[in-house]
Structure formats: structure tokens, C-alpha cells
PDB file of C-alpha atoms in Angstrom:
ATOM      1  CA  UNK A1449     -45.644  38.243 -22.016  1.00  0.00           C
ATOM      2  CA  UNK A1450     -42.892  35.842 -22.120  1.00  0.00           C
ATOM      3  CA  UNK A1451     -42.995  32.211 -23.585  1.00  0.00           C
ATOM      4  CA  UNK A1452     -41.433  29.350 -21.575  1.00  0.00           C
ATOM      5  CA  UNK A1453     -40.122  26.403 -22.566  1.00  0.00           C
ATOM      6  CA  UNK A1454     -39.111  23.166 -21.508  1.00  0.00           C
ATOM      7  CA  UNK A1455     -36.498  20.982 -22.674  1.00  0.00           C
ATOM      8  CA  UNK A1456     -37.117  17.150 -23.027  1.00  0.00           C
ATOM      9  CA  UNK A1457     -33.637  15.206 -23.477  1.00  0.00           C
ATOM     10  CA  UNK A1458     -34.642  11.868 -24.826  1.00  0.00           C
ATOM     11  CA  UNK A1459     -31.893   9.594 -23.182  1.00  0.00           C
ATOM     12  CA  UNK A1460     -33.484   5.511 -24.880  1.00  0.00           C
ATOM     13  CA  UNK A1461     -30.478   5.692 -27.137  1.00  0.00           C
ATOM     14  CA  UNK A1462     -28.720   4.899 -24.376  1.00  0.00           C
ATOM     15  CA  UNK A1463     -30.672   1.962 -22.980  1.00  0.00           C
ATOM     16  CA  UNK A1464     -28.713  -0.695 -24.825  1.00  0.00           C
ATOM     17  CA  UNK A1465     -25.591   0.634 -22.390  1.00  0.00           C
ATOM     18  CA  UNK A1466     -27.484   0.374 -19.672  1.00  0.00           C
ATOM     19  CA  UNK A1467     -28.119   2.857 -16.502  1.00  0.00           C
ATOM     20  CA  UNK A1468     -24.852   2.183 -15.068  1.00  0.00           C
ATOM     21  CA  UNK A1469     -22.678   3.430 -18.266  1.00  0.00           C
ATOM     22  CA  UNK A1470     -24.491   7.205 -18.039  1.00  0.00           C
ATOM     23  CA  UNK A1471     -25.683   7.847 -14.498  1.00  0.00           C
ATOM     24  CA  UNK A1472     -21.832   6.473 -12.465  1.00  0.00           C
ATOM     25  CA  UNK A1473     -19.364   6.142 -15.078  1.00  0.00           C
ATOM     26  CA  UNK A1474     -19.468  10.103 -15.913  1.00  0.00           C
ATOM     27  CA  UNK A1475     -19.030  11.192 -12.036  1.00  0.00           C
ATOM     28  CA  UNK A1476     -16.221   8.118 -11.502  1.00  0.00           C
ATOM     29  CA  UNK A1477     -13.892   9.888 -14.626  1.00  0.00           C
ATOM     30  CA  UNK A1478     -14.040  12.813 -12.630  1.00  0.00           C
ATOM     31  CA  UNK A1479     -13.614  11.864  -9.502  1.00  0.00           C
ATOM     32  CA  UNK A1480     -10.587   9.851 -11.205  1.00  0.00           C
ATOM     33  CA  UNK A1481      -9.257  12.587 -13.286  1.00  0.00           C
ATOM     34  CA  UNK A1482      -9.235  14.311  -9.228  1.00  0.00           C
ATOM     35  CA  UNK A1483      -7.372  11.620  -7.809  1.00  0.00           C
ATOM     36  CA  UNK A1484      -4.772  11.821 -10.885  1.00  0.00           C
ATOM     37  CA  UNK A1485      -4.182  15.175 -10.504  1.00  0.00           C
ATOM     38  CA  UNK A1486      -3.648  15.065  -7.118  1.00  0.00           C
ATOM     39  CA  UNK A1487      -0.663  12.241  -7.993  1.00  0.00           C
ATOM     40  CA  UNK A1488       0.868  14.465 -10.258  1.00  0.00           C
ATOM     41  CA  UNK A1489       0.802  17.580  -7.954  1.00  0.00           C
ATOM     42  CA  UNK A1490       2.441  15.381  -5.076  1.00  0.00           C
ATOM     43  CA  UNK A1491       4.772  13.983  -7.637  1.00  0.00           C
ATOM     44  CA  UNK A1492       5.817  17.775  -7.918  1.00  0.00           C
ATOM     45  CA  UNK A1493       6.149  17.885  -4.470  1.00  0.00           C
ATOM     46  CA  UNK A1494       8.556  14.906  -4.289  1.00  0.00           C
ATOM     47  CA  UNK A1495      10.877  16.323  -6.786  1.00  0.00           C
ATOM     48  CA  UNK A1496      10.758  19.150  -4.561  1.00  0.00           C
ATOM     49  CA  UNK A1497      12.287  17.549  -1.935  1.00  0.00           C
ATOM     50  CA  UNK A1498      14.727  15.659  -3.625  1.00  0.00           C
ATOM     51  CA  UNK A1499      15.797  19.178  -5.278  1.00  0.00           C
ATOM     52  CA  UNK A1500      15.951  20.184  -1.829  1.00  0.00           C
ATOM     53  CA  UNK A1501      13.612  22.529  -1.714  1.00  0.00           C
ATOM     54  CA  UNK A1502      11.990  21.267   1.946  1.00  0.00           C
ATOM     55  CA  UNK A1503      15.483  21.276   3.963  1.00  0.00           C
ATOM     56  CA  UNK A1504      15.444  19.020   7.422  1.00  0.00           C
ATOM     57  CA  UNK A1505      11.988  19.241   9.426  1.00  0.00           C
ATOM     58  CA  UNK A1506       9.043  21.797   9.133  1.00  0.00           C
ATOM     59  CA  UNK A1507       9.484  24.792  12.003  1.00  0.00           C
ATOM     60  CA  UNK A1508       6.525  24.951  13.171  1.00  0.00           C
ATOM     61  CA  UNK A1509       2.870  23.911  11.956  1.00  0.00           C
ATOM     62  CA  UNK A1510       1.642  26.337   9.797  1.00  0.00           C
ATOM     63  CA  UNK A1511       4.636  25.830   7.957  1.00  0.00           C
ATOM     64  CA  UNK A1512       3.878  22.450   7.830  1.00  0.00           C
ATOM     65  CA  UNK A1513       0.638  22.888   6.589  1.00  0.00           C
ATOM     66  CA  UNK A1514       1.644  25.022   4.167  1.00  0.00           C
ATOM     67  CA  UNK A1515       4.013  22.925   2.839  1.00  0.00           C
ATOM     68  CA  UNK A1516       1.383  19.760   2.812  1.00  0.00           C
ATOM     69  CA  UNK A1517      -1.877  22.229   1.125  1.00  0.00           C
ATOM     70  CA  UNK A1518       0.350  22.725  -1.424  1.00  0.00           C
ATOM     71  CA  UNK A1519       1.381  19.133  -2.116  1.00  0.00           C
ATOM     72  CA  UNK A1520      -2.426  18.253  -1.779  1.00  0.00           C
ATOM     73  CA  UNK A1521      -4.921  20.128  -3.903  1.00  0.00           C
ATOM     74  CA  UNK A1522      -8.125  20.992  -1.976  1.00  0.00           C
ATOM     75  CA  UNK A1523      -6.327  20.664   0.868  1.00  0.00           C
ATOM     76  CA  UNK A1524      -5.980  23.979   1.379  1.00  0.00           C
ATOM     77  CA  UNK A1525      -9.584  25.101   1.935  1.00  0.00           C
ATOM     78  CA  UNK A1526      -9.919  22.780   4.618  1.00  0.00           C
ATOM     79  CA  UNK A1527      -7.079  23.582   6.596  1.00  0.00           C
ATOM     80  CA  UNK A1528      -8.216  25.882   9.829  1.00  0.00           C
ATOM     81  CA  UNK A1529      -4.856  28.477  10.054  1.00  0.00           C
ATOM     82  CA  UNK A1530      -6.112  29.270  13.612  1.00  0.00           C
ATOM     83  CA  UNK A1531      -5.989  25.709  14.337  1.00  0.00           C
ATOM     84  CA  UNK A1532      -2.366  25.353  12.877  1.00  0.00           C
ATOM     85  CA  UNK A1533      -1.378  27.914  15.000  1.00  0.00           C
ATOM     86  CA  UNK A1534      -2.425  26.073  18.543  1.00  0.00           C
ATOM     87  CA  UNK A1535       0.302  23.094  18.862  1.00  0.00           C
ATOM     88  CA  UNK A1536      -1.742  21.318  20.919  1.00  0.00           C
ATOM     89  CA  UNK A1537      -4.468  20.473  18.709  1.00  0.00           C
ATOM     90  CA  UNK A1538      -2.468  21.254  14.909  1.00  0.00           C
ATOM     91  CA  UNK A1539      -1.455  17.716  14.396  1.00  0.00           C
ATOM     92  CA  UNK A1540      -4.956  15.873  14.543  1.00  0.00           C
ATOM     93  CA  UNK A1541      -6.468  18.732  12.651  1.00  0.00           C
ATOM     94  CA  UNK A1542      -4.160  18.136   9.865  1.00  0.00           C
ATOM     95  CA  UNK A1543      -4.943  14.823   9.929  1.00  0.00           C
ATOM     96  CA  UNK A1544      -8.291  14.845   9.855  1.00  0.00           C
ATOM     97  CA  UNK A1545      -8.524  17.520   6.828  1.00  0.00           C
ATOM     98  CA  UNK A1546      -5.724  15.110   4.931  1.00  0.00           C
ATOM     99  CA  UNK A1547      -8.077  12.135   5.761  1.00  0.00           C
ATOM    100  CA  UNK A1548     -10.948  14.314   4.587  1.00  0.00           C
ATOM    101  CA  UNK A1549      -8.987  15.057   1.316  1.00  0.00           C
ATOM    102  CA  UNK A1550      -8.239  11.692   0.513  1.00  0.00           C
ATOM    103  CA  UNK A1551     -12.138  10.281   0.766  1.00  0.00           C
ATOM    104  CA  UNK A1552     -13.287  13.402  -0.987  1.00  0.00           C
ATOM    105  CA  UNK A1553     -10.983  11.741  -3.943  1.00  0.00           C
ATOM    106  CA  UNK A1554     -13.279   8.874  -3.531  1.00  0.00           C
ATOM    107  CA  UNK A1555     -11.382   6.574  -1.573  1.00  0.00           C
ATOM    108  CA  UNK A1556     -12.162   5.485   1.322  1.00  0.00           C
ATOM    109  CA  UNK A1557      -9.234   5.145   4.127  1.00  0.00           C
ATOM    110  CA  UNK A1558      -9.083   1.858   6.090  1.00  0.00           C
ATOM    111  CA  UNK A1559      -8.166   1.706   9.729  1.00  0.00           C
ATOM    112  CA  UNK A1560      -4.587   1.094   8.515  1.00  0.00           C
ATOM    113  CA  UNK A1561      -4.791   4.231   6.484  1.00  0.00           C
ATOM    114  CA  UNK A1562      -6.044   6.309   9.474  1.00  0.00           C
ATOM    115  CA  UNK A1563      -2.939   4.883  11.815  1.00  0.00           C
ATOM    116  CA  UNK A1564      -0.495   5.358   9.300  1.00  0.00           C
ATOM    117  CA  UNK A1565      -1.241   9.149   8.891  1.00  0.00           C
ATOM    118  CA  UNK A1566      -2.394   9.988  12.364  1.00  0.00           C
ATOM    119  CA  UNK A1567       1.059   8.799  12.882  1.00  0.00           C
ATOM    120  CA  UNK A1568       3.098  10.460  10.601  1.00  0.00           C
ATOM    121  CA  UNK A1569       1.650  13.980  10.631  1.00  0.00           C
ATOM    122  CA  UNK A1570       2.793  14.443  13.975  1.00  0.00           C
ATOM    123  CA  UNK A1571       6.222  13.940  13.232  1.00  0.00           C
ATOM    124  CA  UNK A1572       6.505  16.559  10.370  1.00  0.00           C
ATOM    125  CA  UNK A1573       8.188  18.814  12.431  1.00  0.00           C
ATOM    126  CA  UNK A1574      10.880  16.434  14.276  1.00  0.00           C
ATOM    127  CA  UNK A1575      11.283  13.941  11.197  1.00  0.00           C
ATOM    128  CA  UNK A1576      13.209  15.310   7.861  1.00  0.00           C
ATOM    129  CA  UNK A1577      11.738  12.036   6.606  1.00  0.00           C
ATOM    130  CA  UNK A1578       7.660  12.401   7.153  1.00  0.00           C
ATOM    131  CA  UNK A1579       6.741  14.381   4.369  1.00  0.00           C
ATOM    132  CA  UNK A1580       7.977  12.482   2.028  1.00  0.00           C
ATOM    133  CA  UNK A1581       6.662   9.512   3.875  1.00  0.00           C
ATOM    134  CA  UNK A1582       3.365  11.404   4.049  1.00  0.00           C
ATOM    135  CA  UNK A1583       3.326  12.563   0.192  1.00  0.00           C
ATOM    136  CA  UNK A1584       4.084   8.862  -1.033  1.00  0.00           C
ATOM    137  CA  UNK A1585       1.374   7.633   1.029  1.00  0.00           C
ATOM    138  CA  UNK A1586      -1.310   9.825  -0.464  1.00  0.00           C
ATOM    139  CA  UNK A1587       0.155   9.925  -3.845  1.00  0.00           C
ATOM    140  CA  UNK A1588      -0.494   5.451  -3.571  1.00  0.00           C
ATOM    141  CA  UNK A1589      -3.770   6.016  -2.506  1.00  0.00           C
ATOM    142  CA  UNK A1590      -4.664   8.538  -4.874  1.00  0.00           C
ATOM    143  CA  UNK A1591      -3.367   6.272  -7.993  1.00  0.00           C
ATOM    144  CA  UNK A1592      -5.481   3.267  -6.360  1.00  0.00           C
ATOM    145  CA  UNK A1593      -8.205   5.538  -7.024  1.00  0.00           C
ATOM    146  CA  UNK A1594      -7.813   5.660 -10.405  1.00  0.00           C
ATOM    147  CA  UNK A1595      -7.130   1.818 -10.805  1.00  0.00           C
ATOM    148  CA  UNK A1596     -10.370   0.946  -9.135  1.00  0.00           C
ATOM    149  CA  UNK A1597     -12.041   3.425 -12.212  1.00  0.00           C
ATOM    150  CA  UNK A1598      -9.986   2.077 -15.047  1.00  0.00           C
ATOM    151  CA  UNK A1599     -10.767  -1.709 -13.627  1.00  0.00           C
ATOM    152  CA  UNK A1600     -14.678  -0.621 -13.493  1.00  0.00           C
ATOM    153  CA  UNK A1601     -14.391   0.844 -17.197  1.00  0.00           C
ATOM    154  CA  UNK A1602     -12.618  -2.279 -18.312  1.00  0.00           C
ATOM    155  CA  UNK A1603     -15.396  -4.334 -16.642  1.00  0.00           C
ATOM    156  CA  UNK A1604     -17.861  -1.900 -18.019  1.00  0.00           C
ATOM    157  CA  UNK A1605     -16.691  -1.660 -21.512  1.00  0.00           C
ATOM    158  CA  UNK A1606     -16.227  -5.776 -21.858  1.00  0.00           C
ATOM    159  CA  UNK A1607     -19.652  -6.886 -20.045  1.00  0.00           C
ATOM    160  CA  UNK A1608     -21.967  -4.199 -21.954  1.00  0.00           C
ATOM    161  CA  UNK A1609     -19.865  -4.333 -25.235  1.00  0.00           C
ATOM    162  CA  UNK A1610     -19.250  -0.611 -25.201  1.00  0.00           C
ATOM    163  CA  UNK A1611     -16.354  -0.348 -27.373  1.00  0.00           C
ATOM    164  CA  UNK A1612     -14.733   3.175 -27.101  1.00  0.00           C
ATOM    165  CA  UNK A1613     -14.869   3.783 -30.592  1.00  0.00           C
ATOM    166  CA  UNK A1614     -18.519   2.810 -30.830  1.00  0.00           C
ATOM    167  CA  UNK A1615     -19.959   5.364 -27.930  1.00  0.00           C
ATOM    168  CA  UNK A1616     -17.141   7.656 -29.100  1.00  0.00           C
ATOM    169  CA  UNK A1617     -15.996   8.182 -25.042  1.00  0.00           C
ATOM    170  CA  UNK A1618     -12.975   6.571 -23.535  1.00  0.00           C
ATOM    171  CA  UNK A1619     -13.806   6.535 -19.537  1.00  0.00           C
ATOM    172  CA  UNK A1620      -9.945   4.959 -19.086  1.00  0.00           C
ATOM    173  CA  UNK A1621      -8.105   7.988 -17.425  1.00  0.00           C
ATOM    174  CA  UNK A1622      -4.043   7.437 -18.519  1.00  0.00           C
ATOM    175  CA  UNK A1623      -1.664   7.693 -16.004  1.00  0.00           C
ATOM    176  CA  UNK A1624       1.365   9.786 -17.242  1.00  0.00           C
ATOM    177  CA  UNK A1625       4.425   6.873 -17.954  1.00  0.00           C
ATOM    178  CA  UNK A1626       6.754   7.990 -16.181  1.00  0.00           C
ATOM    179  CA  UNK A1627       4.578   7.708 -13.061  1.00  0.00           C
ATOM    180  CA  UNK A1628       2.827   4.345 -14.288  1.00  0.00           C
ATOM    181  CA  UNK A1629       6.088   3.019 -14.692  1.00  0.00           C
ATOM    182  CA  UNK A1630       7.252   3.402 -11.229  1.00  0.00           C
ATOM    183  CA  UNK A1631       3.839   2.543  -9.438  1.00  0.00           C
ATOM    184  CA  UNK A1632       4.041  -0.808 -11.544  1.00  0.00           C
ATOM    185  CA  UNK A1633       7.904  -1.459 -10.532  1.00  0.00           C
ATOM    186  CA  UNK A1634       6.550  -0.497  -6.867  1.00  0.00           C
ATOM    187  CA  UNK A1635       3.643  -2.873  -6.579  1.00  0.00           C
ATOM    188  CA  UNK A1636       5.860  -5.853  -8.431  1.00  0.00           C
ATOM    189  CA  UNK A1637       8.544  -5.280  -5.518  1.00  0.00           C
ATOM    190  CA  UNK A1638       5.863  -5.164  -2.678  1.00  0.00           C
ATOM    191  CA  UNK A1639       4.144  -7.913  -3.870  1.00  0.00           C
ATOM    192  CA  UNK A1640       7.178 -10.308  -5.354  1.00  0.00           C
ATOM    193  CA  UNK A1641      10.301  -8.341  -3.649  1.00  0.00           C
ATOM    194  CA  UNK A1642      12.368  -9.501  -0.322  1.00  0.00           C
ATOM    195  CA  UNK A1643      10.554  -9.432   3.402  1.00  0.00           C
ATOM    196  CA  UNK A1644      13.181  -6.597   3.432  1.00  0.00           C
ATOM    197  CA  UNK A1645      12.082  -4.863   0.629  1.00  0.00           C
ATOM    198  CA  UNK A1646       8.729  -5.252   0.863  1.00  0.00           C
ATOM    199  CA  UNK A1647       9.136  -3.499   4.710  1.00  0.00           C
ATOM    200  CA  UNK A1648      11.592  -0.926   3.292  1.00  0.00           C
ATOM    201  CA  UNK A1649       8.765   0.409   0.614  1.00  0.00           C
ATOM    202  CA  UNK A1650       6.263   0.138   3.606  1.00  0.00           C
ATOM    203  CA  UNK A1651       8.107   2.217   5.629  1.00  0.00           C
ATOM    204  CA  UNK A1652       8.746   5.361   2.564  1.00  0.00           C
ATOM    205  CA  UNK A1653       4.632   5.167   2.884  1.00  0.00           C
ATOM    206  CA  UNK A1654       4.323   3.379  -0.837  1.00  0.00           C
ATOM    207  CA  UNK A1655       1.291   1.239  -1.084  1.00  0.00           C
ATOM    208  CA  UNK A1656       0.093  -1.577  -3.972  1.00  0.00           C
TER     209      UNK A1656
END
């Protein structure tokens, strides 16, 4: 005969934090520590091109899929291969799955968003241009992402008094510098920069 037991996790000590602290900050990290890694694997992606590893426009769609799955992780178990291979419909399904990615990384697409990558994803494979267009656009929003968390774990940490060194957790996720350091000089130029730069940054896809 076997003895069971249950396990009662006493959680009060954390009252003083409050319910918001344990139960959303937790889940926001990760979905945060998501978005960041999906920066840094599209950053990889537009080295690539600048290396010149994506030459001119994508063949044909599956190549173009290929090319964006790997630039986007997760994307890649969405993407339908049968659905790549039908021209007619390729375009809007890779659209939708990239629009699927990007709200599974917890942010959530505005109209704008949706026009500005239902219209670019058709033109991966008649503009050399798109994917970088396309990767810079994604690679904004994903870093957004992790500015709304860092903003709600400032908020959290100065409102509750939960100094990092006294719950001995950091919720923060730290954006590599090289990358901070061009976002910032990005959203200073769209925000302070020339109507012509501002619409010049627009147009590579970059976002504040």
C-alpha cells in the first residue's frame, strides 16, 4: 500500500509584494526573454544579408519561407510547406503565421502593423529590399516587447519597493549593447530626426 502526499507551498511571504509581482511578472520575463531572442536571431539574419548571404530576391516561396523561419524562431512550426508551394495563396499564409509569431511574443499588431507586413511579404520575391524591410520590422516590434516589460518592472519595482537585491530576482531583461545602442540612436532619429529621415527609417521597416 502506497502513502500519498500532498505538498502545501505557503506563498504569505510574498503578500507584502503583492499578487501582481508573482502571478504576471514571472510569465512577462519570459515572454520578454522570447521577444529578445527573437531580436538577436533576426539581428543574425541582417548581418546575413549585408554579408551577402541572401543575393537579389527570393525564387520562389518556399525559399522565401525558408529564408524568413529561419530569421524568426517559432516561425517555422507554423509555416504550412504545402501552402508555400501554391503561389496563389503563399503570400497571405506567410503573413498570417508572421503576424501569428509576432502576438505569440506578446505583442499585439495594430492595423498599421498588419498593412505594413501584408504588404511587404508579397514582395519578397520581386524586391531585393523586403526582407530586410521585413526583418527590421519584426526585430522593432520584438524589442518594443521587451521595453513594455522592463517599463512594467521599473513601475513594479518603484511602486511596491521591491528592490532587486531585496527579493534577490532582477525581472529587467538586458538588451545586448550593441543592439540597445542602435535601437536608441533609431528611436532619437525617428522621433527628433528630419521629415526625411524620419520617412527614410520608416520605409527600412524600423519602428520607435
Amino acid at each position: 500500500m502506497s502513502t500519498k502526499y500532498s505538498l502545501h507551498i505557503d506563498y504569505s511571504f510574498l503578500e507584502p509584494f503583492g499578487e501582481y509581482w508573482f502571478w504576471e511578472s514571472h510569465p512577462s520575463k519570459d515572454k520578454a526573454t522570447e521577444s529578445l531572442n527573437a531580436a538577436l536571431a533576426l539581428q543574425e539574419a541582417t548581418n546575413a544579408v549585408k554579408k551577402g548571404t541572401y543575393q537579389g530576391r527570393f525564387a520562389d516561396w518556399q525559399t522565401a519561407g525558408a529564408a524568413l523561419a529561419s530569421a524568426i524562431p517559432g516561425l517555422d512550426k507554423l509555416v504550412d510547406p504545402e501552402k508555400l508551394a501554391n503561389s496563389q495563396v503563399a503570400s497571405k499564409h506567410l503573413a498570417e503565421q508572421v503576424l501569428g509569431r509576432i502576438k505569440a511574443l506578446g505583442v499585439n499588431p495594430s492595423n498599421a502593423d498588419r498593412d505594413f507586413i501584408m504588404k511587404t511579404i508579397p514582395m519578397l520575391t520581386n524586391d531585393p529590399a523586403a526582407f530586410t524591410r521585413l526583418t527590421n520590422y519584426v526585430q522593432s516590434m520584438s524589442l518594443r516587447a521587451v521595453d513594455a516589460h522592463n517599463a512594467a518592472a521599473d513601475r513594479l519595482h518603484a511602486t511596491k519597493g521591491l528592490s532587486p537585491d531585496l527579493i534577490g530576482m532582477n525581472y529587467r531583461i538586458e538588451v545586448p549593447q550593441e543592439i540597445a545602442q542602435q535601437r536608441n540612436a533609431i528611436k532619437l532619429l525617428l522621433q527628433k530626426g528630419t521629415p526625411q529621415e524620419r520617412k527614410q527609417l520608416r520605409d527600412m521597416g524600423y519602428l520607435d
